[in-house]
Short mmCIF file of C-alpha atoms in Angstrom, two decimals:
data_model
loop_
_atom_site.label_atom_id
_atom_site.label_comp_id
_atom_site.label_asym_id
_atom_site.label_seq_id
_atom_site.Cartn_x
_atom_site.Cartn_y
_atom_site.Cartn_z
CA UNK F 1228 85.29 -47.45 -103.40
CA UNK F 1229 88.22 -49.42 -101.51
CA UNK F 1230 86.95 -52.04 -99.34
CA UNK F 1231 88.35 -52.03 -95.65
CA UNK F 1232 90.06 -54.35 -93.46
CA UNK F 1233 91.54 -54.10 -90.35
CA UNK F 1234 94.46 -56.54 -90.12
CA UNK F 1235 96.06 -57.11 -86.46
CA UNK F 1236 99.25 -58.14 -85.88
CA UNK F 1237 100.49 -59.69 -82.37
CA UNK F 1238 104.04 -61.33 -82.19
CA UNK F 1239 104.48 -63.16 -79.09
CA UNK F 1240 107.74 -64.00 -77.96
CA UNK F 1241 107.60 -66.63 -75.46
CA UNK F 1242 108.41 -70.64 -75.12
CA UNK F 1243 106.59 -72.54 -77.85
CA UNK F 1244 106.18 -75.27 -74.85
CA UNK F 1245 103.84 -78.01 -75.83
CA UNK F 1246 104.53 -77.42 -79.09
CA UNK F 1247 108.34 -78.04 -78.95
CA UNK F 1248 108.25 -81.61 -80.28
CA UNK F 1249 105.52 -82.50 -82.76
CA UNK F 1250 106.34 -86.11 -84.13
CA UNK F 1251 109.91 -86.28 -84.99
CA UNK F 1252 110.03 -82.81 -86.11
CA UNK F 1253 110.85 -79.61 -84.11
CA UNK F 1254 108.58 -76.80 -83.63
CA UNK F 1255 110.45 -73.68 -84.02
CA UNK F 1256 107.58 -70.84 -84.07
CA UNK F 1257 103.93 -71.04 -84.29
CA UNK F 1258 101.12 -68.38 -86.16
CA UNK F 1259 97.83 -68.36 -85.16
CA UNK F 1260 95.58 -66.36 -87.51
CA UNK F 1261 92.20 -65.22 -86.28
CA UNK F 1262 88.68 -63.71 -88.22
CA UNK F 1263 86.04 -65.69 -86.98
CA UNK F 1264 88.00 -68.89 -88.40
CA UNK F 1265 90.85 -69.34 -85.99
CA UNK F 1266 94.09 -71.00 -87.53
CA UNK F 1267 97.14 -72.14 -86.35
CA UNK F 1268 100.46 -72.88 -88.30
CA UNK F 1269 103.60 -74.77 -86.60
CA UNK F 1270 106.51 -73.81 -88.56
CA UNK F 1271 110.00 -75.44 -88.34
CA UNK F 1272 113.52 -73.75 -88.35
CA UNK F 1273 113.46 -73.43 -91.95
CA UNK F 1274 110.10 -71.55 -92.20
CA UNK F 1275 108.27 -74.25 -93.80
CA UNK F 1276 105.20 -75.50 -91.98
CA UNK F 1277 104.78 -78.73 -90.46
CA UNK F 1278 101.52 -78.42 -89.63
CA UNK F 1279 98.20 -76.59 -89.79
CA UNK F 1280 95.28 -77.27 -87.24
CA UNK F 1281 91.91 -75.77 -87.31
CA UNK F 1282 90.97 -74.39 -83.88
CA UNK F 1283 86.97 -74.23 -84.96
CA UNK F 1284 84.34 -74.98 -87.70
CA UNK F 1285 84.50 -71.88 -89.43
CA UNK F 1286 88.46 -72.76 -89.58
CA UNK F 1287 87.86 -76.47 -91.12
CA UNK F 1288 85.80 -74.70 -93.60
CA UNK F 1289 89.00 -72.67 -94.33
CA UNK F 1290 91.49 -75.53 -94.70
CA UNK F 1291 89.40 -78.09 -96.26
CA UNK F 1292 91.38 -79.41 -99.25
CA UNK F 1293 94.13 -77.79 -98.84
CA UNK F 1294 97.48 -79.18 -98.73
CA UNK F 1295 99.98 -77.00 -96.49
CA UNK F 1296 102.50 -79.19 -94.98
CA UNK F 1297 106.09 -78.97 -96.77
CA UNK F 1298 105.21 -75.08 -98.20
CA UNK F 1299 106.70 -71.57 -96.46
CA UNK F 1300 105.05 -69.95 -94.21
CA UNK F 1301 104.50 -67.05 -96.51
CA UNK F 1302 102.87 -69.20 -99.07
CA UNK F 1303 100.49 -70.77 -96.55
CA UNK F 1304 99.56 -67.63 -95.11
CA UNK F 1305 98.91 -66.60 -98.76
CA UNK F 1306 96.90 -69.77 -99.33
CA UNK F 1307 94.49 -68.97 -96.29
CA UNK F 1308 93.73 -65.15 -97.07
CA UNK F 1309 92.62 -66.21 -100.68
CA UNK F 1310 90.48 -68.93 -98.94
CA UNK F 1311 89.34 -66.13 -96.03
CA UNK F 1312 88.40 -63.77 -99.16
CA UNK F 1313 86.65 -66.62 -101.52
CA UNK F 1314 84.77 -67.66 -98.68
CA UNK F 1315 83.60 -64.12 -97.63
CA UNK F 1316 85.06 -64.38 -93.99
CA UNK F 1317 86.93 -60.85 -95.92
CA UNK F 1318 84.79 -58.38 -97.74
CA UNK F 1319 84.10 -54.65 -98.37
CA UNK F 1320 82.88 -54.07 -94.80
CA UNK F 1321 84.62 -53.79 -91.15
CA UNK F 1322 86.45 -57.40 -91.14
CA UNK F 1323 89.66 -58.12 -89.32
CA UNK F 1324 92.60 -60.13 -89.20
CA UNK F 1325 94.52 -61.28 -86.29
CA UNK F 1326 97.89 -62.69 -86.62
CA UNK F 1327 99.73 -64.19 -83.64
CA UNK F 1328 103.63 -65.44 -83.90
CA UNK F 1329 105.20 -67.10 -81.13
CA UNK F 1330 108.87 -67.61 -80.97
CA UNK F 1331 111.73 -68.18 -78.78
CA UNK F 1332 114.43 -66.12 -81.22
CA UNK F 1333 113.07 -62.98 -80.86
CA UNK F 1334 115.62 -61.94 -84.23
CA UNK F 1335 113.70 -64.71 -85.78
CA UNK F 1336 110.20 -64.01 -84.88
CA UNK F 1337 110.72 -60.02 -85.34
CA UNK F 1338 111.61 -61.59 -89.26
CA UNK F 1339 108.78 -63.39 -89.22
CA UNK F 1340 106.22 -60.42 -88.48
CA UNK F 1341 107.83 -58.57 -91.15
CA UNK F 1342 107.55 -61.29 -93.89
CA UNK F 1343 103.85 -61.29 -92.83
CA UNK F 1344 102.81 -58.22 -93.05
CA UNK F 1345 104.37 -57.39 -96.71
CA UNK F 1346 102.88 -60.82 -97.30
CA UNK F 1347 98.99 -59.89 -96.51
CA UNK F 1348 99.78 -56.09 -97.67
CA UNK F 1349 100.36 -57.32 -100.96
CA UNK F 1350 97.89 -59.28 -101.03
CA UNK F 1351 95.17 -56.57 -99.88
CA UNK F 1352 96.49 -54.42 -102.38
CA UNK F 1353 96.52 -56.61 -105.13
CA UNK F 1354 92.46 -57.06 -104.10
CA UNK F 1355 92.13 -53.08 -103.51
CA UNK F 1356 91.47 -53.41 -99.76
CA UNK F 1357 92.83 -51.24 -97.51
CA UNK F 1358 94.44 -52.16 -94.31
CA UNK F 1359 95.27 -51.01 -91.04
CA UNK F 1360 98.20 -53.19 -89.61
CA UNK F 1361 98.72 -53.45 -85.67
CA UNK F 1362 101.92 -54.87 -84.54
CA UNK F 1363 102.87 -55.73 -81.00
CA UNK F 1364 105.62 -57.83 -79.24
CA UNK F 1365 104.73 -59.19 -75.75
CA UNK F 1366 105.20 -62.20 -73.22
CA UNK F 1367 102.50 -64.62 -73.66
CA UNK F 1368 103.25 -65.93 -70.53
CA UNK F 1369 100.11 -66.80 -68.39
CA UNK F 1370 97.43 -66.86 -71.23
CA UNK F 1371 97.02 -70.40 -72.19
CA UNK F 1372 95.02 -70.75 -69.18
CA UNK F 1373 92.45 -67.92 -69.94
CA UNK F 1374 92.49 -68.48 -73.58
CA UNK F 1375 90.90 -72.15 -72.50
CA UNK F 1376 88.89 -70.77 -70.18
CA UNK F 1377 87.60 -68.01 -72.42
CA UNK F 1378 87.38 -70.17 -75.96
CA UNK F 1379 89.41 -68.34 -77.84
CA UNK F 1380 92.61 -68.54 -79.36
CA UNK F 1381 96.17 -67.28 -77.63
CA UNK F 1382 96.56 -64.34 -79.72
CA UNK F 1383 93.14 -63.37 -79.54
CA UNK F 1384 93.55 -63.44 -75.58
CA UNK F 1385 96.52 -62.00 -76.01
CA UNK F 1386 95.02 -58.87 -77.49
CA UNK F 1387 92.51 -58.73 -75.25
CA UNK F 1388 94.71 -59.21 -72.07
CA UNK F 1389 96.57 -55.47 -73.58
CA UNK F 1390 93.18 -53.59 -73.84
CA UNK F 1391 92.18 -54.59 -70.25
CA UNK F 1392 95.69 -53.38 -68.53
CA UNK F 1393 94.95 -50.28 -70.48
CA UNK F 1394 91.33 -49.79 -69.20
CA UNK F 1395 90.12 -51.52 -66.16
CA UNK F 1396 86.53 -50.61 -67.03
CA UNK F 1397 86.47 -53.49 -69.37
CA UNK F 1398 86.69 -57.31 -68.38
CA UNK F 1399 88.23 -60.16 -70.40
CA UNK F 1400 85.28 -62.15 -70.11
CA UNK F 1401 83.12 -59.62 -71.73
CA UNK F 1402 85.93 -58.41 -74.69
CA UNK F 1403 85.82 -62.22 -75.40
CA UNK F 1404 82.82 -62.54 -77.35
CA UNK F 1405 83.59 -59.08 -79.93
CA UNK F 1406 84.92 -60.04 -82.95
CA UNK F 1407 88.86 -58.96 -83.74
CA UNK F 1408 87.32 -55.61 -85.73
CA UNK F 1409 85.21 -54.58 -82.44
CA UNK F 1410 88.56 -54.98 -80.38
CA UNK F 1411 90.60 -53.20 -83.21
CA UNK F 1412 87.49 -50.10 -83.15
CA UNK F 1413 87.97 -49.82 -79.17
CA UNK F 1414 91.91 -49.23 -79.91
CA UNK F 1415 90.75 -46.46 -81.66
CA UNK F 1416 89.52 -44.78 -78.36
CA UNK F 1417 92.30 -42.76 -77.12
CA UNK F 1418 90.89 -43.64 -73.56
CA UNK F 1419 92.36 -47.26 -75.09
CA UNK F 1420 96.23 -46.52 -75.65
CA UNK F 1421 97.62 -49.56 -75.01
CA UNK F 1422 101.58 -50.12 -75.07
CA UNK F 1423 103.54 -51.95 -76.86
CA UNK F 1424 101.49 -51.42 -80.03
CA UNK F 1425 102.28 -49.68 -82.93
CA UNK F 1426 99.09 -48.99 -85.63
CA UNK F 1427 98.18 -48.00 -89.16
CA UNK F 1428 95.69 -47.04 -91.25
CA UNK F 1429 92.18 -46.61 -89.67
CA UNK F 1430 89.36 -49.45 -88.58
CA UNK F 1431 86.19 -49.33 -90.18
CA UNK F 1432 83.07 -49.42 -89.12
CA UNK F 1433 81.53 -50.09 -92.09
CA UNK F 1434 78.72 -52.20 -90.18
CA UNK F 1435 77.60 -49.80 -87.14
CA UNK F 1436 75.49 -46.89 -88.04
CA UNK F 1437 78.29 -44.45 -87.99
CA UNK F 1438 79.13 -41.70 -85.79
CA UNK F 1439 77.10 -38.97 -87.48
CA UNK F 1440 73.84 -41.31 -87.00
CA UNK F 1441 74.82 -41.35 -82.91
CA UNK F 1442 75.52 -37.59 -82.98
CA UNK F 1443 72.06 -37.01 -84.78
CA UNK F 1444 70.31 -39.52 -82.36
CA UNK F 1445 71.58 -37.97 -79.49
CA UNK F 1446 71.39 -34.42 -80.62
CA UNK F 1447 67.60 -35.03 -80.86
CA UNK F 1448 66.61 -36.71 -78.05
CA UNK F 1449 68.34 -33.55 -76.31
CA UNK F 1450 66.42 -31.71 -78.17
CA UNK F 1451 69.32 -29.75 -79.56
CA UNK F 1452 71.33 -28.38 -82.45
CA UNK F 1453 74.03 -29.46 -84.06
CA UNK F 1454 75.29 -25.82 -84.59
CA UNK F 1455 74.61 -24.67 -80.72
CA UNK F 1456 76.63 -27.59 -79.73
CA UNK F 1457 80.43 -27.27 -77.88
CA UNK F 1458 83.26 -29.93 -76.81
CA UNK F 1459 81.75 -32.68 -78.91
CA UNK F 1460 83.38 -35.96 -79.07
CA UNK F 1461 81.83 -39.18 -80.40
CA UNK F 1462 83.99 -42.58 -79.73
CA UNK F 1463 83.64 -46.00 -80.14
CA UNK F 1464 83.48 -47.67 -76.30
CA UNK F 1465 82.17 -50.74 -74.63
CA UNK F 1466 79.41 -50.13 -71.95
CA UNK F 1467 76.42 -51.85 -70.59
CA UNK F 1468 77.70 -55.24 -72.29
CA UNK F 1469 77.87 -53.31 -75.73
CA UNK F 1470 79.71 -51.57 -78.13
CA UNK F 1471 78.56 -48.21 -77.85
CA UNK F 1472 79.13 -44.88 -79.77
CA UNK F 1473 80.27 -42.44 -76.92
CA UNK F 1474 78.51 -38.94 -77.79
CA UNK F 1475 79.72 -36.28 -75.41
CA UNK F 1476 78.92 -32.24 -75.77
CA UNK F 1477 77.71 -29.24 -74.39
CA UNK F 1478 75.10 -27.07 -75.12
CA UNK F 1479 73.56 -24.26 -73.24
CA UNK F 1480 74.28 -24.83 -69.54
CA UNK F 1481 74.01 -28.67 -70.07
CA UNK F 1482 76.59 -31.12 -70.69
CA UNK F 1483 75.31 -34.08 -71.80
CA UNK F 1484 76.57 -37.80 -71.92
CA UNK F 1485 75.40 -40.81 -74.20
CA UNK F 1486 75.90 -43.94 -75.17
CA UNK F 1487 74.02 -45.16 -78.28
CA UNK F 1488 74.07 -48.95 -79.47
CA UNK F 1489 76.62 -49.02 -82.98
CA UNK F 1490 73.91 -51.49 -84.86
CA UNK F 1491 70.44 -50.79 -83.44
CA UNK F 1492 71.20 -46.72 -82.39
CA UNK F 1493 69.31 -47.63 -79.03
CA UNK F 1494 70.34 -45.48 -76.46
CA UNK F 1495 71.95 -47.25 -73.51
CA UNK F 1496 72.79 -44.40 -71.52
CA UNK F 1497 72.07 -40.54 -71.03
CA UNK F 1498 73.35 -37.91 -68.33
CA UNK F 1499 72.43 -34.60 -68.00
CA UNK F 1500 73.88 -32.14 -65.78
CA UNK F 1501 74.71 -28.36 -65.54
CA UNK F 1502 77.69 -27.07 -66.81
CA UNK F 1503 79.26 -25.21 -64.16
CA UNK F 1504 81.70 -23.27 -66.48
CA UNK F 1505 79.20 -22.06 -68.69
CA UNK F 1506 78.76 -18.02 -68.90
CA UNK F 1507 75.39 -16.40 -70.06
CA UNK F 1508 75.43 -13.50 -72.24
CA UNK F 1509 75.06 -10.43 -69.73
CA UNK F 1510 71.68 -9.73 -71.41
CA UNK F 1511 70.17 -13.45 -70.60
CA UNK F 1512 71.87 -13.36 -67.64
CA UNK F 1513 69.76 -10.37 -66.69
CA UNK F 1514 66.49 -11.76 -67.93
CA UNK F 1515 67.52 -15.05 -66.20
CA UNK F 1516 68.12 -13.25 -62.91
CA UNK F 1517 64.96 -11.42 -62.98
CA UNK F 1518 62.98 -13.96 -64.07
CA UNK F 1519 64.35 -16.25 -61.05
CA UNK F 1520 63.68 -13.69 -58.55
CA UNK F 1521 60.34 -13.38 -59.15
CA UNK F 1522 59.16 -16.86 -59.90
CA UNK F 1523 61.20 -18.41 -56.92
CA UNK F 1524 61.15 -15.52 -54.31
CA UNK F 1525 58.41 -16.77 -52.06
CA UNK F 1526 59.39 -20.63 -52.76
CA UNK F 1527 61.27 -22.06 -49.98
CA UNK F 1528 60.41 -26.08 -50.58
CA UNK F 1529 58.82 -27.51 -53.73
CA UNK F 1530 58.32 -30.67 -51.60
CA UNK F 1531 58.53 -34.50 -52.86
CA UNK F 1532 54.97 -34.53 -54.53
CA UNK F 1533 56.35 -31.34 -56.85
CA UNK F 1534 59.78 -32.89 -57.17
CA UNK F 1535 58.21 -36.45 -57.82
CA UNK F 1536 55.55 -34.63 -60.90
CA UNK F 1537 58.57 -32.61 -62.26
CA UNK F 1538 60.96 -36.10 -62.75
CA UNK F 1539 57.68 -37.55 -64.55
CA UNK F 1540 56.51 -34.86 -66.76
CA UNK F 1541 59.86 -34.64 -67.72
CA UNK F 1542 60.17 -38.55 -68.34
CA UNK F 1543 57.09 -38.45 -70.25
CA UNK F 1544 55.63 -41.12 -67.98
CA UNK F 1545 52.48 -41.09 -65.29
CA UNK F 1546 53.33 -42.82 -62.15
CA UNK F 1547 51.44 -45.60 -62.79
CA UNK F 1548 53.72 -46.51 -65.70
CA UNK F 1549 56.62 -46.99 -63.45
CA UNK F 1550 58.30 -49.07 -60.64
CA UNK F 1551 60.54 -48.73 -57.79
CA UNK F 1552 59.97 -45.27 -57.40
CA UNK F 1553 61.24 -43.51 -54.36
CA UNK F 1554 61.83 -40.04 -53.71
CA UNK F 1555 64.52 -38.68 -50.91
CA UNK F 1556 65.07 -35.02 -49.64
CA UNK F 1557 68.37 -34.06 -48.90
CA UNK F 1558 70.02 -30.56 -48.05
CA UNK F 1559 73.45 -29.65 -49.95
CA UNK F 1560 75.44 -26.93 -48.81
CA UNK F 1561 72.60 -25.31 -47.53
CA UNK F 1562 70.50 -26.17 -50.78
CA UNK F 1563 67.60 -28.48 -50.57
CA UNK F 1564 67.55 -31.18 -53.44
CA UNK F 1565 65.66 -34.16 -54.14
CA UNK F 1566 66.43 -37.30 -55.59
CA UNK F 1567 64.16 -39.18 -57.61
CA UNK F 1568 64.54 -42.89 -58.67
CA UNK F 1569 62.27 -44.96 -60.72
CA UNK F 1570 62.46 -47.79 -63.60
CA UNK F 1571 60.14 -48.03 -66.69
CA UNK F 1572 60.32 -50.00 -70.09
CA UNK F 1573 63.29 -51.58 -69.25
CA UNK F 1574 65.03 -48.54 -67.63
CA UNK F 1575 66.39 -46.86 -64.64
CA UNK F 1576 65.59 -42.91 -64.27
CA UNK F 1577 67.91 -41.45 -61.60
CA UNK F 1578 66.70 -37.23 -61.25
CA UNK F 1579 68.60 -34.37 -58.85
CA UNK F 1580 65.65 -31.46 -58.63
CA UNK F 1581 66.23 -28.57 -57.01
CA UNK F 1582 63.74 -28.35 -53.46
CA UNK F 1583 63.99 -24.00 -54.21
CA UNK F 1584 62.56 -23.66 -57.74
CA UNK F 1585 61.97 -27.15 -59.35
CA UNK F 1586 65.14 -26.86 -61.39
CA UNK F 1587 66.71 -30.45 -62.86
CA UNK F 1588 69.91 -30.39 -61.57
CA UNK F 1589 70.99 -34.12 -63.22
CA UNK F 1590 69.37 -36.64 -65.10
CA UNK F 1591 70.89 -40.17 -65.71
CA UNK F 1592 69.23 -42.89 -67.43
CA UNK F 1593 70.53 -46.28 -67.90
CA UNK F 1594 69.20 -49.61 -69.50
CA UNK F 1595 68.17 -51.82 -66.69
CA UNK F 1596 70.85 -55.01 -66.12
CA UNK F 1597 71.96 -54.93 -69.93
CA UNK F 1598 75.36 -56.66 -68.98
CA UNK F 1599 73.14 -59.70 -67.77
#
């Protein structure tokens, strides 16, 4: 079996700034090369670096011993991989690489990208991991700031700085702590499409619990199965201050809505509501009809007590196992409905019951304050 690795590649052409003048020498471009280790190479005109500078711990670990100054870029870069893979920053599972050139010459840093890539694809190869290559040119202009501010590297804020413009729901400050494989998974998300960036191969998730694990722990606690499900779709998101596995799909009159943890398969989030472009068969449909008439006829309010019982049987929980609870009565185009709210073992229960026959119109439950 082929290991995996996700290998990201930003080239950012901006002004090398600080970095023009380093000693007597000129800086013409400069690589930064993020795992966990985080790396950065300043190259002169000739391609030959003049200087490598460990941005962390992990990165002196990396570079210890090793003698870079004077050599081309391509034979640094290949230097560092076989260091990243020796020191098991690379193995079989999920693992990324992120590779950020900055460069004035955009001829010369579009050159640049290319001699990198073939550089790290034959290197995979010649190790039999596969990789998935993303490639983006953008202005870095702006990000020094937040990468200081965040503690991470420019291309790594860089990266993240595309996924937020492409989804608002996330926030930089948040993204900043995933590794460069999480980031790489959300760009699988087609809810992610971010511009500018052009992708191979797939990301692994070699170290979650897989999608089929999130479609089997959702499919149970809806007490459903897999082969009376429709419109499923399981992504990889970020929710709730965690990557999540996104399991949507119908079934019956439901549609349901969850959000289970990749490594622990703790779910996050559920939502329940009726699918209002579901048809019966005619034959149900008839029972159904029957069966409402004459259960619901002389039922005109269930009342909060009933509505209250209903939202705990269905939790599983007596009332003195919960907190906050509150129960509200509200009328709907000419429907009554009642809301009940209440928290327990660390989350929120949020019912809709219907005031006629007792019905569960919507359930939502969320983990209480996981983003703090």
């Amino acid at each position: 079996m082929k290991k995996n690795l996700i290998i990201a590649l930003a080239v950012v052409l901006a002004g090398v700034g600080a970095y023009n003048i380093l000693g007597d020498e000129k800086v013409a471009s400069i690589v930064q090369l993020d795992i966990n280790p985080s790396i950065e190479l300043r190259v002169d005109d000739d391609g030959e670096i003049i200087q490598a500078v460990a941005l962390n711990q992990d990165a002196e670990n990396v570079l210890k011993g090793m003698k870079l100054r004077d050599l081309d870029v391509d034979t640094a870069v290949n230097a560092i991989v076989g260091s990243l893979l020796k020191q098991g920053y690379v193995d079989e599972m999920a693992n990324s690489i992120l590779i950020t050139v900055e460069d004035n010459d955009t001829v010369r840093g579009e050159k640049l990208k290319e001699e990198l890539t073939e550089e790290i694809n034959t290197i995979l190869s010649a190790t039999s991991i596969n990789a998935s290559i993303l490639s983006q040119q953008m202005d870095n202009t702006g990000l020094v700031e937040q990468a200081a501010d965040l503690e991470i590297s420019k291309g790594k804020a860089t990266l993240i700085q595309s996924i937020v413009e492409a989804n608002e729901t996330y926030k930089a400050e948040e993204l900043a702590d995933l590794s460069v494989n999480d980031l790489n998974l959300l760009l699988s998300n087609p809810k992610n499409e971010v511009k500018d960036v052009a992708a191979t191969g797939n990301a692994n998730d070699g170290e979650y619990i897989g999608k089929e694990k999130a479609k089997a722990i959702a499919f149970e606690h809806a007490g459903v199965k897999e082969s009376d499900v429709r419109e499923l779709e399981v992504e990889i998101d970020f929710e709730y201050g965690a990557m999540v596995y996104e399991v949507d799909f119908e079934s019956g009159e439901f549609e349901y809505n969850y959000s289970v943890d990749v490594k622990s398969g703790e779910i996050v989030h559920t939502h329940r509501e009726y699918d209002d472009d579901y048809a019966k068969p005619n034959v149900e449909q008839s029972v159904e009809n029957k069966t409402s008439d004459s259960n619901t006829s002389s039922i005109e309010d269930i009342g909060k007590e009933k509505a209250k019982s209903l939202a705990l049987k269905h939790a599983k929980l007596s009332e003195s196992k919960v907190s906050r609870l509150r129960v509200e009565r509200d009328i709907d185009d000419g429907r009554i409905e009642y809301s009940v709210e209440f928290t327990a073992n660390g989350k929120e229960y949020d019912y809709e019951i219907s005031g006629k026959d007792g019905k569960i119109l919507d359930v939502d439950v969320d983990v209480e304050d996981r983003a703090n």
